[in-house]
CSV table of N, CA and C in Angstrom, one decimal:
chain,number,residue,atom,x,y,z
A,14,UNK,N,55.6,-28.3,-53.3
A,14,UNK,CA,54.1,-28.1,-52.9
A,14,UNK,C,53.2,-27.6,-52.2
A,15,UNK,N,52.8,-26.5,-52.5
A,15,UNK,CA,51.8,-25.5,-51.1
A,15,UNK,C,50.2,-26.1,-51.0
A,16,UNK,N,50.1,-27.1,-50.3
A,16,UNK,CA,48.2,-27.1,-50.1
A,16,UNK,C,47.5,-26.2,-49.9
A,17,UNK,N,47.8,-25.3,-49.2
A,17,UNK,CA,47.0,-24.4,-49.3
A,17,UNK,C,46.6,-23.5,-50.8
A,18,UNK,N,48.0,-23.8,-51.1
A,18,UNK,CA,47.5,-22.7,-52.6
A,18,UNK,C,47.0,-23.8,-54.2
A,19,UNK,N,47.1,-25.0,-53.9
A,19,UNK,CA,47.3,-26.0,-55.1
A,19,UNK,C,45.6,-27.4,-54.4
A,20,UNK,N,45.3,-26.5,-52.9
A,20,UNK,CA,44.6,-27.9,-52.9
A,20,UNK,C,43.0,-27.6,-53.4
A,21,UNK,N,42.3,-28.8,-53.2
A,21,UNK,CA,40.9,-28.5,-53.8
A,21,UNK,C,40.1,-27.7,-52.6
A,22,UNK,N,40.2,-27.7,-51.3
A,22,UNK,CA,39.9,-27.3,-50.1
A,22,UNK,C,40.7,-26.5,-49.4
A,23,UNK,N,40.8,-25.5,-50.2
A,23,UNK,CA,42.0,-24.0,-50.0
A,23,UNK,C,41.3,-23.5,-48.6
A,24,UNK,N,39.6,-23.4,-48.7
A,24,UNK,CA,39.3,-22.4,-48.0
A,24,UNK,C,40.0,-23.5,-46.1
A,25,UNK,N,39.7,-24.9,-46.6
A,25,UNK,CA,39.5,-25.3,-44.8
A,25,UNK,C,41.3,-25.2,-44.1
A,26,UNK,N,42.2,-25.6,-45.4
A,26,UNK,CA,43.8,-25.3,-45.3
A,26,UNK,C,44.1,-24.4,-44.6
A,27,UNK,N,43.7,-23.2,-45.4
A,27,UNK,CA,44.1,-21.7,-44.9
A,27,UNK,C,43.3,-21.4,-43.3
A,28,UNK,N,41.8,-21.8,-43.3
A,28,UNK,CA,41.4,-21.7,-41.8
A,28,UNK,C,42.2,-22.6,-40.7
A,29,UNK,N,43.2,-23.8,-41.1
A,29,UNK,CA,44.0,-24.5,-40.1
A,29,UNK,C,44.6,-23.6,-40.0
A,30,UNK,N,45.5,-23.2,-40.9
A,30,UNK,CA,46.7,-22.5,-40.7
A,30,UNK,C,46.5,-21.2,-39.5
A,31,UNK,N,45.6,-20.5,-39.7
A,31,UNK,CA,44.7,-19.5,-39.2
A,31,UNK,C,44.6,-20.4,-37.8
A,32,UNK,N,44.3,-21.1,-37.4
A,32,UNK,CA,43.5,-21.7,-36.2
A,32,UNK,C,45.3,-22.3,-35.8
A,33,UNK,N,46.2,-22.9,-36.3
A,33,UNK,CA,46.8,-23.2,-35.9
A,33,UNK,C,48.4,-21.8,-35.3
A,34,UNK,N,48.0,-20.7,-36.0
A,34,UNK,CA,48.5,-19.5,-35.4
A,34,UNK,C,48.0,-19.2,-34.4
A,35,UNK,N,46.8,-19.7,-33.9
A,35,UNK,CA,46.2,-19.3,-33.0
A,35,UNK,C,46.6,-19.9,-31.4
A,36,UNK,N,46.2,-20.9,-31.8
A,36,UNK,CA,46.5,-21.7,-30.5
A,36,UNK,C,47.9,-22.7,-30.9
A,37,UNK,N,48.4,-22.1,-29.9
A,37,UNK,CA,49.7,-22.6,-30.8
A,37,UNK,C,50.6,-23.6,-29.4
A,38,UNK,N,51.4,-24.6,-30.2
A,38,UNK,CA,52.1,-24.7,-29.3
A,38,UNK,C,53.6,-25.4,-30.2
A,39,UNK,N,54.7,-25.0,-30.0
A,39,UNK,CA,55.8,-25.2,-30.6
A,39,UNK,C,56.5,-25.6,-30.3
A,40,UNK,N,57.0,-26.3,-31.7
A,40,UNK,CA,58.0,-28.0,-30.6
A,40,UNK,C,59.8,-27.5,-30.0
A,41,UNK,N,59.9,-25.9,-30.1
A,41,UNK,CA,60.8,-25.4,-29.4
A,41,UNK,C,60.5,-25.4,-28.2
A,42,UNK,N,59.7,-25.3,-27.6
A,42,UNK,CA,59.2,-25.3,-26.0
A,42,UNK,C,59.3,-26.7,-25.5
A,43,UNK,N,59.0,-27.8,-26.3
A,43,UNK,CA,58.5,-29.2,-25.8
A,43,UNK,C,59.6,-30.0,-26.8
A,44,UNK,N,59.8,-31.0,-26.1
A,44,UNK,CA,61.3,-32.0,-26.5
A,44,UNK,C,60.5,-32.8,-27.4
A,45,UNK,N,60.1,-32.5,-28.7
A,45,UNK,CA,58.9,-33.3,-29.9
A,45,UNK,C,59.7,-33.2,-30.9
A,46,UNK,N,61.0,-33.3,-31.0
A,46,UNK,CA,61.5,-32.8,-32.8
A,46,UNK,C,61.7,-34.8,-33.6
A,47,UNK,N,61.7,-35.4,-32.6
A,47,UNK,CA,62.3,-36.8,-32.9
A,47,UNK,C,60.7,-37.3,-33.3
A,48,UNK,N,59.2,-36.6,-32.9
A,48,UNK,CA,58.1,-37.0,-32.7
A,48,UNK,C,57.7,-36.5,-34.1
A,49,UNK,N,57.8,-36.3,-35.3
A,49,UNK,CA,56.9,-34.8,-36.0
A,49,UNK,C,55.4,-35.8,-35.8
A,50,UNK,N,55.2,-37.3,-36.0
A,50,UNK,CA,54.1,-37.7,-36.1
A,50,UNK,C,53.3,-36.6,-34.7
A,51,UNK,N,53.2,-36.4,-33.9
A,51,UNK,CA,52.5,-35.8,-32.9
A,51,UNK,C,52.0,-34.2,-32.9
A,52,UNK,N,53.2,-33.9,-33.5
A,52,UNK,CA,52.7,-32.3,-34.2
A,52,UNK,C,52.1,-32.2,-35.3
A,53,UNK,N,52.4,-33.7,-36.0
A,53,UNK,CA,50.9,-33.5,-36.9
A,53,UNK,C,49.4,-34.0,-36.5
A,54,UNK,N,49.8,-35.1,-35.8
A,54,UNK,CA,48.3,-35.1,-35.4
A,54,UNK,C,47.7,-33.5,-34.8
A,55,UNK,N,48.6,-32.9,-34.1
A,55,UNK,CA,48.0,-31.8,-33.5
A,55,UNK,C,47.6,-30.9,-34.4
A,56,UNK,N,48.2,-30.5,-35.6
A,56,UNK,CA,47.7,-29.8,-36.8
A,56,UNK,C,46.2,-30.1,-37.3
A,57,UNK,N,46.2,-31.2,-37.5
A,57,UNK,CA,45.3,-32.5,-38.3
A,57,UNK,C,44.0,-31.6,-37.7
A,58,UNK,N,44.1,-31.5,-36.1
A,58,UNK,CA,42.6,-31.3,-35.7
A,58,UNK,C,42.1,-29.9,-35.8
A,59,UNK,N,43.2,-29.1,-36.3
A,59,UNK,CA,42.6,-27.7,-37.7
A,59,UNK,C,41.8,-27.9,-38.7
A,60,UNK,N,42.4,-29.2,-39.2
A,60,UNK,CA,42.3,-29.8,-40.7
A,60,UNK,C,41.0,-29.9,-40.8
A,61,UNK,N,41.2,-30.9,-39.6
A,61,UNK,CA,39.2,-31.8,-39.4
A,61,UNK,C,38.1,-30.4,-38.7
A,62,UNK,N,38.5,-29.5,-38.1
A,62,UNK,CA,37.5,-28.8,-37.8
A,62,UNK,C,37.4,-27.4,-37.7
A,63,UNK,N,38.2,-27.2,-39.2
A,63,UNK,CA,38.0,-25.6,-39.9
A,63,UNK,C,36.8,-25.0,-40.2
A,64,UNK,N,36.1,-25.8,-40.8
A,64,UNK,CA,34.8,-25.4,-40.7
A,64,UNK,C,33.7,-25.5,-40.0
A,65,UNK,N,34.3,-26.6,-38.6
A,65,UNK,CA,33.5,-27.2,-37.7
A,65,UNK,C,33.2,-25.6,-36.4
A,66,UNK,N,32.8,-26.4,-35.1
A,66,UNK,CA,32.8,-24.8,-34.1
A,66,UNK,C,33.9,-25.0,-33.3
A,67,UNK,N,33.9,-23.9,-33.1
A,67,UNK,CA,35.4,-23.8,-31.4
A,67,UNK,C,35.6,-24.7,-30.6
A,68,UNK,N,34.2,-24.9,-30.0
A,68,UNK,CA,34.0,-26.0,-29.0
A,68,UNK,C,35.2,-27.6,-29.2
A,69,UNK,N,34.8,-27.7,-30.1
A,69,UNK,CA,35.0,-29.0,-31.1
A,69,UNK,C,36.8,-29.0,-30.7
A,70,UNK,N,37.1,-27.5,-31.4
A,70,UNK,CA,38.6,-27.3,-31.6
A,70,UNK,C,39.5,-27.7,-30.2
A,71,UNK,N,38.5,-26.3,-29.4
A,71,UNK,CA,38.8,-26.6,-28.0
A,71,UNK,C,39.2,-28.1,-27.3
A,72,UNK,N,38.0,-29.0,-26.9
A,72,UNK,CA,38.3,-30.2,-26.7
A,72,UNK,C,39.5,-31.1,-27.1
A,73,UNK,N,39.2,-31.2,-28.3
A,73,UNK,CA,40.2,-32.2,-29.0
A,73,UNK,C,41.9,-30.9,-28.4
A,74,UNK,N,41.9,-29.9,-28.7
A,74,UNK,CA,43.4,-29.5,-28.3
A,74,UNK,C,43.4,-29.7,-26.9
A,75,UNK,N,42.7,-29.7,-26.1
A,75,UNK,CA,43.0,-30.1,-24.7
A,75,UNK,C,42.8,-31.1,-24.5
A,76,UNK,N,42.4,-32.2,-24.6
A,76,UNK,CA,43.0,-34.3,-24.8
A,76,UNK,C,44.3,-34.1,-25.8
A,77,UNK,N,44.7,-33.2,-26.4
A,77,UNK,CA,45.9,-33.5,-27.2
A,77,UNK,C,47.5,-33.8,-26.3
A,78,UNK,N,48.1,-34.8,-26.5
A,78,UNK,CA,49.4,-34.5,-25.8
A,78,UNK,C,50.1,-33.8,-26.0
A,79,UNK,N,50.4,-32.9,-27.1
A,79,UNK,CA,51.1,-31.7,-27.3
A,79,UNK,C,50.7,-30.5,-26.3
A,80,UNK,N,49.7,-31.0,-26.4
A,80,UNK,CA,49.1,-29.4,-25.7
A,80,UNK,C,49.4,-29.7,-23.9
A,81,UNK,N,49.4,-31.2,-23.5
A,81,UNK,CA,49.6,-31.4,-22.6
A,81,UNK,C,51.2,-31.0,-21.9
A,82,UNK,N,51.9,-31.1,-22.8
A,82,UNK,CA,53.2,-31.5,-22.8
A,82,UNK,C,53.9,-29.8,-22.5
A,83,UNK,N,52.9,-29.1,-23.9
A,83,UNK,CA,53.3,-27.3,-24.1
A,83,UNK,C,52.6,-26.5,-22.5
A,84,UNK,N,51.9,-26.7,-22.0
A,84,UNK,CA,50.8,-25.8,-21.9
A,84,UNK,C,51.1,-26.5,-20.0
A,85,UNK,N,51.9,-27.7,-19.9
A,85,UNK,CA,52.6,-27.7,-18.7
A,85,UNK,C,51.3,-29.1,-17.6
A,86,UNK,N,50.3,-29.5,-18.4
A,86,UNK,CA,48.9,-29.8,-17.4
A,86,UNK,C,48.7,-31.3,-17.1
A,87,UNK,N,50.0,-31.7,-18.6
A,87,UNK,CA,50.3,-33.3,-18.8
A,87,UNK,C,51.1,-33.9,-16.8
A,88,UNK,N,50.2,-34.8,-16.6
A,88,UNK,CA,50.8,-35.5,-15.4
A,88,UNK,C,50.3,-34.4,-14.0
A,89,UNK,N,49.7,-33.1,-14.4
A,89,UNK,CA,49.2,-32.4,-13.0
A,89,UNK,C,48.3,-33.3,-12.3
A,90,UNK,N,48.7,-32.6,-10.8
A,90,UNK,CA,47.7,-33.6,-9.7
A,90,UNK,C,47.2,-32.6,-8.9
A,91,UNK,N,46.1,-33.1,-8.3
A,91,UNK,CA,44.9,-32.6,-7.7
A,91,UNK,C,46.0,-32.3,-6.4
A,92,UNK,N,45.6,-31.4,-5.6
A,92,UNK,CA,46.4,-30.8,-4.1
A,92,UNK,C,46.3,-32.2,-3.2
A,93,UNK,N,45.0,-32.6,-3.3
A,93,UNK,CA,45.0,-33.8,-2.4
A,93,UNK,C,45.9,-35.0,-2.9
A,94,UNK,N,45.8,-35.0,-3.7
A,94,UNK,CA,47.2,-36.5,-4.1
A,94,UNK,C,48.5,-35.7,-4.1
A,95,UNK,N,49.3,-35.0,-4.6
A,95,UNK,CA,50.8,-34.5,-4.3
A,95,UNK,C,50.9,-33.3,-3.3
A,96,UNK,N,49.8,-32.9,-2.5
A,96,UNK,CA,50.1,-31.8,-1.1
A,96,UNK,C,51.0,-30.3,-2.2
A,97,UNK,N,50.3,-30.4,-3.4
A,97,UNK,CA,50.5,-29.0,-4.1
A,97,UNK,C,49.7,-28.4,-5.2
A,98,UNK,N,49.5,-27.2,-5.0
A,98,UNK,CA,48.4,-26.7,-6.0
A,98,UNK,C,48.9,-27.2,-7.1
A,99,UNK,N,47.4,-27.4,-8.4
A,99,UNK,CA,47.7,-27.6,-9.2
A,99,UNK,C,48.0,-26.6,-10.3
A,100,UNK,N,49.1,-26.8,-11.5
A,100,UNK,CA,49.7,-26.2,-12.3
A,100,UNK,C,48.3,-25.5,-13.0
A,101,UNK,N,48.4,-23.7,-12.4
A,101,UNK,CA,47.2,-22.9,-13.8
A,101,UNK,C,47.8,-23.0,-14.3
A,102,UNK,N,48.4,-22.8,-15.5
A,102,UNK,CA,49.0,-22.8,-16.8
A,102,UNK,C,47.8,-22.4,-17.5
A,103,UNK,N,47.8,-24.0,-17.9
A,103,UNK,CA,46.6,-23.6,-19.1
A,103,UNK,C,45.4,-23.5,-18.5
A,104,UNK,N,45.1,-23.3,-17.7
A,104,UNK,CA,43.9,-22.8,-17.0
A,104,UNK,C,43.4,-21.3,-17.1
A,105,UNK,N,44.5,-21.0,-17.3
A,105,UNK,CA,45.3,-19.6,-17.2
A,105,UNK,C,44.5,-18.9,-19.0
A,106,UNK,N,45.6,-20.0,-20.0
A,106,UNK,CA,45.7,-19.7,-21.1
A,106,UNK,C,44.3,-19.9,-21.9
A,107,UNK,N,43.4,-20.9,-21.6
A,107,UNK,CA,42.4,-21.1,-22.3
A,107,UNK,C,41.1,-20.2,-22.2
A,108,UNK,N,41.4,-19.6,-20.7
A,108,UNK,CA,40.5,-18.2,-20.6
A,108,UNK,C,41.1,-17.3,-21.4
A,109,UNK,N,42.6,-16.8,-20.8
A,109,UNK,CA,42.9,-15.5,-21.5
A,109,UNK,C,43.1,-15.6,-23.2
A,110,UNK,N,43.9,-16.6,-23.7
A,110,UNK,CA,43.9,-16.8,-25.1
A,110,UNK,C,43.1,-17.5,-25.9
A,111,UNK,N,42.5,-18.3,-25.4
A,111,UNK,CA,42.0,-18.3,-26.3
A,111,UNK,C,40.4,-18.8,-26.2
A,112,UNK,N,39.8,-18.4,-25.0
A,112,UNK,CA,38.0,-18.1,-25.1
A,112,UNK,C,37.9,-16.8,-25.1
A,113,UNK,N,37.7,-16.6,-23.9
A,113,UNK,CA,37.1,-15.1,-23.4
A,113,UNK,C,37.6,-14.1,-23.1
A,114,UNK,N,39.0,-14.2,-23.3
A,114,UNK,CA,40.2,-12.5,-22.9
A,114,UNK,C,40.5,-11.9,-21.5
A,115,UNK,N,40.8,-11.1,-21.4
A,115,UNK,CA,41.1,-10.5,-19.8
A,115,UNK,C,39.6,-10.0,-19.6
A,116,UNK,N,39.0,-9.1,-20.4
A,116,UNK,CA,37.8,-7.6,-20.4
A,116,UNK,C,36.8,-8.4,-21.0
A,117,UNK,N,35.6,-8.0,-20.7
A,117,UNK,CA,34.8,-8.0,-20.9
A,117,UNK,C,34.3,-7.0,-21.5
A,118,UNK,N,33.6,-7.3,-22.8
A,118,UNK,CA,33.3,-6.9,-23.9
A,118,UNK,C,31.8,-6.0,-24.1
A,119,UNK,N,31.4,-5.2,-24.7
A,119,UNK,CA,30.1,-4.5,-25.0
A,119,UNK,C,29.7,-5.8,-26.4
A,120,UNK,N,28.1,-5.2,-26.4
A,120,UNK,CA,28.3,-6.4,-27.9
A,120,UNK,C,28.8,-5.5,-28.8
A,121,UNK,N,29.3,-4.1,-29.3
A,121,UNK,CA,30.0,-3.6,-30.3
A,121,UNK,C,31.5,-3.8,-30.1
A,122,UNK,N,31.9,-4.6,-29.3
A,122,UNK,CA,33.4,-5.2,-29.4
A,122,UNK,C,34.3,-4.2,-28.2
A,123,UNK,N,33.8,-3.1,-27.4
A,123,UNK,CA,34.4,-1.9,-27.0
A,123,UNK,C,34.2,-2.3,-25.6
A,124,UNK,N,35.6,-1.8,-25.2
A,124,UNK,CA,35.3,-2.9,-23.6
A,124,UNK,C,34.5,-2.9,-23.0
A,125,UNK,N,33.8,-3.7,-21.8
A,125,UNK,CA,32.5,-2.6,-20.8
A,125,UNK,C,33.3,-2.5,-19.5
A,126,UNK,N,32.7,-0.8,-18.9
A,126,UNK,CA,33.1,-0.7,-18.3
A,126,UNK,C,32.2,-0.6,-16.6
A,127,UNK,N,33.2,-0.4,-15.5
A,127,UNK,CA,31.7,-0.6,-14.4
A,127,UNK,C,31.6,1.3,-14.0
A,128,UNK,N,31.0,0.8,-12.8
A,128,UNK,CA,30.7,1.9,-12.7
A,128,UNK,C,31.2,2.5,-12.3
A,129,UNK,N,32.8,2.9,-12.0
A,129,UNK,CA,33.9,3.5,-11.8
A,129,UNK,C,34.5,4.1,-12.7
A,130,UNK,N,33.6,3.0,-14.4
A,130,UNK,CA,34.7,3.6,-15.5
A,130,UNK,C,36.2,2.9,-15.9
A,131,UNK,N,35.7,1.5,-15.0
A,131,UNK,CA,37.3,1.0,-15.1
A,131,UNK,C,36.9,-0.5,-15.5
A,132,UNK,N,37.8,-1.1,-16.6
A,132,UNK,CA,37.8,-2.2,-17.3
A,132,UNK,C,36.8,-3.1,-16.4
A,133,UNK,N,36.3,-4.4,-16.6
A,133,UNK,CA,36.1,-5.1,-16.1
A,133,UNK,C,36.6,-6.3,-16.4
A,134,UNK,N,37.1,-7.2,-15.3
A,134,UNK,CA,38.0,-8.7,-15.9
A,134,UNK,C,36.6,-10.0,-15.8
A,135,UNK,N,36.8,-10.7,-17.0
A,135,UNK,CA,36.2,-11.4,-17.5
A,135,UNK,C,36.2,-12.9,-16.2
A,136,UNK,N,37.3,-12.9,-15.0
A,136,UNK,CA,37.8,-14.0,-14.6
A,136,UNK,C,38.5,-13.7,-13.7
A,137,UNK,N,38.2,-14.1,-12.1
A,137,UNK,CA,39.2,-14.0,-11.0
A,137,UNK,C,40.2,-14.9,-11.0
A,138,UNK,N,40.7,-14.6,-10.1
A,138,UNK,CA,42.5,-15.6,-10.0
A,138,UNK,C,41.4,-16.7,-8.9
A,139,UNK,N,40.4,-16.6,-8.2
A,139,UNK,CA,39.5,-17.9,-8.1
A,139,UNK,C,38.9,-18.7,-9.3
A,140,UNK,N,38.6,-18.3,-9.9
A,140,UNK,CA,38.3,-19.3,-11.5
A,140,UNK,C,39.4,-19.7,-12.2
A,141,UNK,N,40.5,-19.0,-11.9
A,141,UNK,CA,41.5,-20.0,-12.5
A,141,UNK,C,41.9,-21.5,-11.5
A,142,UNK,N,41.7,-20.8,-10.4
A,142,UNK,CA,41.9,-21.8,-9.4
A,142,UNK,C,41.2,-22.8,-9.2
A,143,UNK,N,40.2,-22.7,-9.6
A,143,UNK,CA,39.0,-23.7,-9.9
A,143,UNK,C,38.8,-24.7,-11.2
A,144,UNK,N,39.3,-23.6,-12.4
A,144,UNK,CA,40.2,-23.9,-13.6
A,144,UNK,C,40.9,-25.3,-13.4
A,145,UNK,N,42.1,-24.7,-12.6
A,145,UNK,CA,43.3,-25.6,-12.2
A,145,UNK,C,42.4,-27.0,-12.1
A,146,UNK,N,41.6,-26.7,-11.3
A,146,UNK,CA,41.4,-28.4,-10.7
A,146,UNK,C,41.2,-29.5,-12.0
A,147,UNK,N,40.7,-29.0,-12.8
A,147,UNK,CA,39.4,-29.7,-14.0
A,147,UNK,C,41.3,-30.3,-14.8
A,148,UNK,N,42.0,-29.7,-14.5
A,148,UNK,CA,43.2,-30.0,-15.6
A,148,UNK,C,44.3,-31.0,-14.9
A,149,UNK,N,43.7,-31.9,-13.9
A,149,UNK,CA,44.4,-32.9,-13.1
A,149,UNK,C,44.3,-34.0,-13.3
A,150,UNK,N,45.6,-35.0,-13.2
A,150,UNK,CA,44.6,-36.5,-13.4
A,150,UNK,C,45.0,-37.0,-14.5
A,151,UNK,N,45.6,-36.1,-15.7
A,151,UNK,CA,46.0,-36.7,-17.4
A,151,UNK,C,47.5,-37.2,-17.2
A,152,UNK,N,47.7,-38.4,-17.5
A,152,UNK,CA,48.7,-39.5,-17.7
A,152,UNK,C,49.0,-39.7,-19.1
A,153,UNK,N,49.9,-40.2,-19.4
A,153,UNK,CA,49.9,-41.1,-20.4
A,153,UNK,C,50.6,-42.4,-20.2
A,154,UNK,N,49.9,-43.8,-20.7
A,154,UNK,CA,49.7,-45.0,-20.9
A,154,UNK,C,50.2,-45.7,-21.9
A,155,UNK,N,51.7,-46.3,-21.7
A,155,UNK,CA,51.5,-47.3,-22.8
A,155,UNK,C,51.2,-48.2,-22.8
A,156,UNK,N,51.2,-48.2,-24.1
A,156,UNK,CA,50.0,-49.1,-25.4
A,156,UNK,C,50.9,-50.5,-26.3
Protein backbone atom coordinates (compact mmCIF):
# COMPACT_ATOMS: atom_id res chain seq x y z
CA UNK A 1 0.00 0.00 0.00
CA UNK A 2 1.60 3.23 -1.16
CA UNK A 3 0.31 6.26 0.73
CA UNK A 4 1.41 8.73 -1.95
CA UNK A 5 -0.57 6.89 -4.62
CA UNK A 6 -3.72 5.86 -2.80
CA UNK A 7 -4.21 8.39 0.00
CA UNK A 8 -6.95 11.01 -0.16
CA UNK A 9 -4.26 13.67 0.47
CA UNK A 10 -1.90 12.73 -2.36
CA UNK A 11 -0.62 16.27 -2.82
CA UNK A 12 0.39 16.53 0.84
CA UNK A 13 2.12 13.13 0.73
CA UNK A 14 4.01 13.92 -2.48
CA UNK A 15 5.14 17.34 -1.26
CA UNK A 16 6.26 15.75 2.04
CA UNK A 17 8.28 13.18 0.11
CA UNK A 18 9.90 15.92 -2.01
CA UNK A 19 10.75 17.98 1.09
CA UNK A 20 12.21 14.87 2.72
CA UNK A 21 14.57 14.58 -0.24
CA UNK A 22 15.66 18.21 0.06
CA UNK A 23 16.11 18.45 3.83
CA UNK A 24 17.65 15.09 4.57
CA UNK A 25 18.79 13.24 7.66
CA UNK A 26 19.76 9.71 6.75
CA UNK A 27 19.86 6.87 9.25
CA UNK A 28 23.10 5.71 7.60
CA UNK A 29 25.00 8.64 9.09
CA UNK A 30 23.48 8.56 12.57
CA UNK A 31 22.86 5.60 14.80
CA UNK A 32 19.05 5.47 14.72
CA UNK A 33 18.32 2.04 13.28
CA UNK A 34 16.99 0.93 16.68
CA UNK A 35 14.79 4.06 16.95
CA UNK A 36 12.54 4.23 13.89
CA UNK A 37 10.14 6.49 15.80
CA UNK A 38 12.73 9.26 15.69
CA UNK A 39 12.92 9.16 11.90
CA UNK A 40 9.15 8.85 11.58
CA UNK A 41 8.58 11.92 13.74
CA UNK A 42 11.17 13.76 11.61
CA UNK A 43 9.28 12.80 8.44
CA UNK A 44 6.01 13.89 10.06
CA UNK A 45 7.34 17.46 10.03
CA UNK A 46 7.12 17.42 6.24
CA UNK A 47 3.67 15.85 6.22
CA UNK A 48 2.42 18.37 8.79
CA UNK A 49 3.82 21.41 6.94
CA UNK A 50 3.56 20.22 3.32
CA UNK A 51 1.04 22.92 2.45
CA UNK A 52 2.32 25.45 4.98
CA UNK A 53 5.32 27.74 4.87
CA UNK A 54 9.01 26.96 4.64
CA UNK A 55 9.89 28.91 7.79
CA UNK A 56 7.82 26.51 9.91
CA UNK A 57 9.51 23.53 8.28
CA UNK A 58 13.01 24.89 8.95
CA UNK A 59 12.08 25.76 12.53
CA UNK A 60 10.71 22.30 13.32
CA UNK A 61 13.55 20.52 11.51
CA UNK A 62 16.13 22.65 13.31
CA UNK A 63 14.76 21.78 16.74
CA UNK A 64 14.35 18.08 16.00
CA UNK A 65 16.90 15.74 17.69
CA UNK A 66 17.46 13.81 14.45
CA UNK A 67 18.80 16.92 12.72
CA UNK A 68 20.87 17.78 15.79
CA UNK A 69 22.59 14.40 15.52
CA UNK A 70 22.82 14.39 11.73
CA UNK A 71 24.36 17.84 11.35
CA UNK A 72 26.28 17.67 14.62
CA UNK A 73 24.99 20.65 16.57
CA UNK A 74 23.54 18.57 19.42
CA UNK A 75 25.66 19.21 22.53
CA UNK A 76 27.43 22.05 20.68
CA UNK A 77 28.95 24.49 23.18
CA UNK A 78 29.74 28.16 23.03
CA UNK A 79 33.39 29.18 23.02
CA UNK A 80 33.05 30.67 26.51
CA UNK A 81 31.96 27.27 27.86
CA UNK A 82 34.28 24.81 26.12
CA UNK A 83 37.13 27.01 24.81
CA UNK A 84 36.48 25.46 21.41
CA UNK A 85 34.71 27.28 18.60
CA UNK A 86 31.16 26.01 17.96
CA UNK A 87 30.61 23.44 15.22
CA UNK A 88 29.80 25.30 11.98
CA UNK A 89 28.22 22.36 10.16
CA UNK A 90 24.53 23.20 10.64
CA UNK A 91 25.07 26.94 10.28
CA UNK A 92 26.66 26.34 6.89
CA UNK A 93 24.11 23.76 5.75
CA UNK A 94 21.06 25.82 6.66
CA UNK A 95 22.35 28.79 4.65
CA UNK A 96 23.96 26.91 1.77
CA UNK A 97 21.53 24.05 1.17
CA UNK A 98 18.27 24.80 2.96
CA UNK A 99 17.76 28.51 2.33
CA UNK A 100 19.75 31.24 0.54
CA UNK A 101 22.37 29.22 -1.37
CA UNK A 102 25.95 30.15 -2.22
CA UNK A 103 25.39 32.97 -4.73
CA UNK A 104 23.10 35.98 -4.89
CA UNK A 105 20.55 35.73 -7.67
CA UNK A 106 18.73 38.27 -9.79
CA UNK A 107 14.92 38.27 -9.86
CA UNK A 108 15.01 36.14 -13.03
CA UNK A 109 17.13 33.46 -11.30
CA UNK A 110 20.41 34.30 -13.01
CA UNK A 111 23.54 34.80 -10.93
CA UNK A 112 24.07 38.37 -9.70
CA UNK A 113 27.49 39.74 -10.60
CA UNK A 114 29.54 42.49 -8.98
CA UNK A 115 31.19 45.35 -10.88
CA UNK A 116 34.08 43.05 -11.86
CA UNK A 117 31.71 40.49 -13.38
CA UNK A 118 32.25 37.98 -10.56
CA UNK A 119 29.47 36.07 -8.75
CA UNK A 120 28.44 37.65 -5.44
CA UNK A 121 28.37 35.35 -2.40
CA UNK A 122 25.27 35.43 -0.20
CA UNK A 123 27.21 35.10 3.04
CA UNK A 124 30.72 35.29 4.43
CA UNK A 125 32.64 33.01 6.77
CA UNK A 126 31.96 35.56 9.53
CA UNK A 127 28.23 35.03 8.93
CA UNK A 128 28.80 31.30 9.38
CA UNK A 129 30.65 31.89 12.65
CA UNK A 130 27.88 34.17 13.92
CA UNK A 131 25.20 31.68 12.93
CA UNK A 132 27.13 28.79 14.55
CA UNK A 133 26.92 30.63 17.87
CA UNK A 134 23.13 30.36 17.67
CA UNK A 135 23.25 26.56 17.45
CA UNK A 136 24.81 25.99 20.84
CA UNK A 137 23.34 24.68 24.09
CA UNK A 138 21.05 22.04 22.58
CA UNK A 139 21.18 18.97 24.80
CA UNK A 140 18.81 16.13 25.54
CA UNK A 141 17.36 15.55 28.95
CA UNK A 142 15.83 12.36 30.26
CA UNK A 143 12.13 12.59 31.02
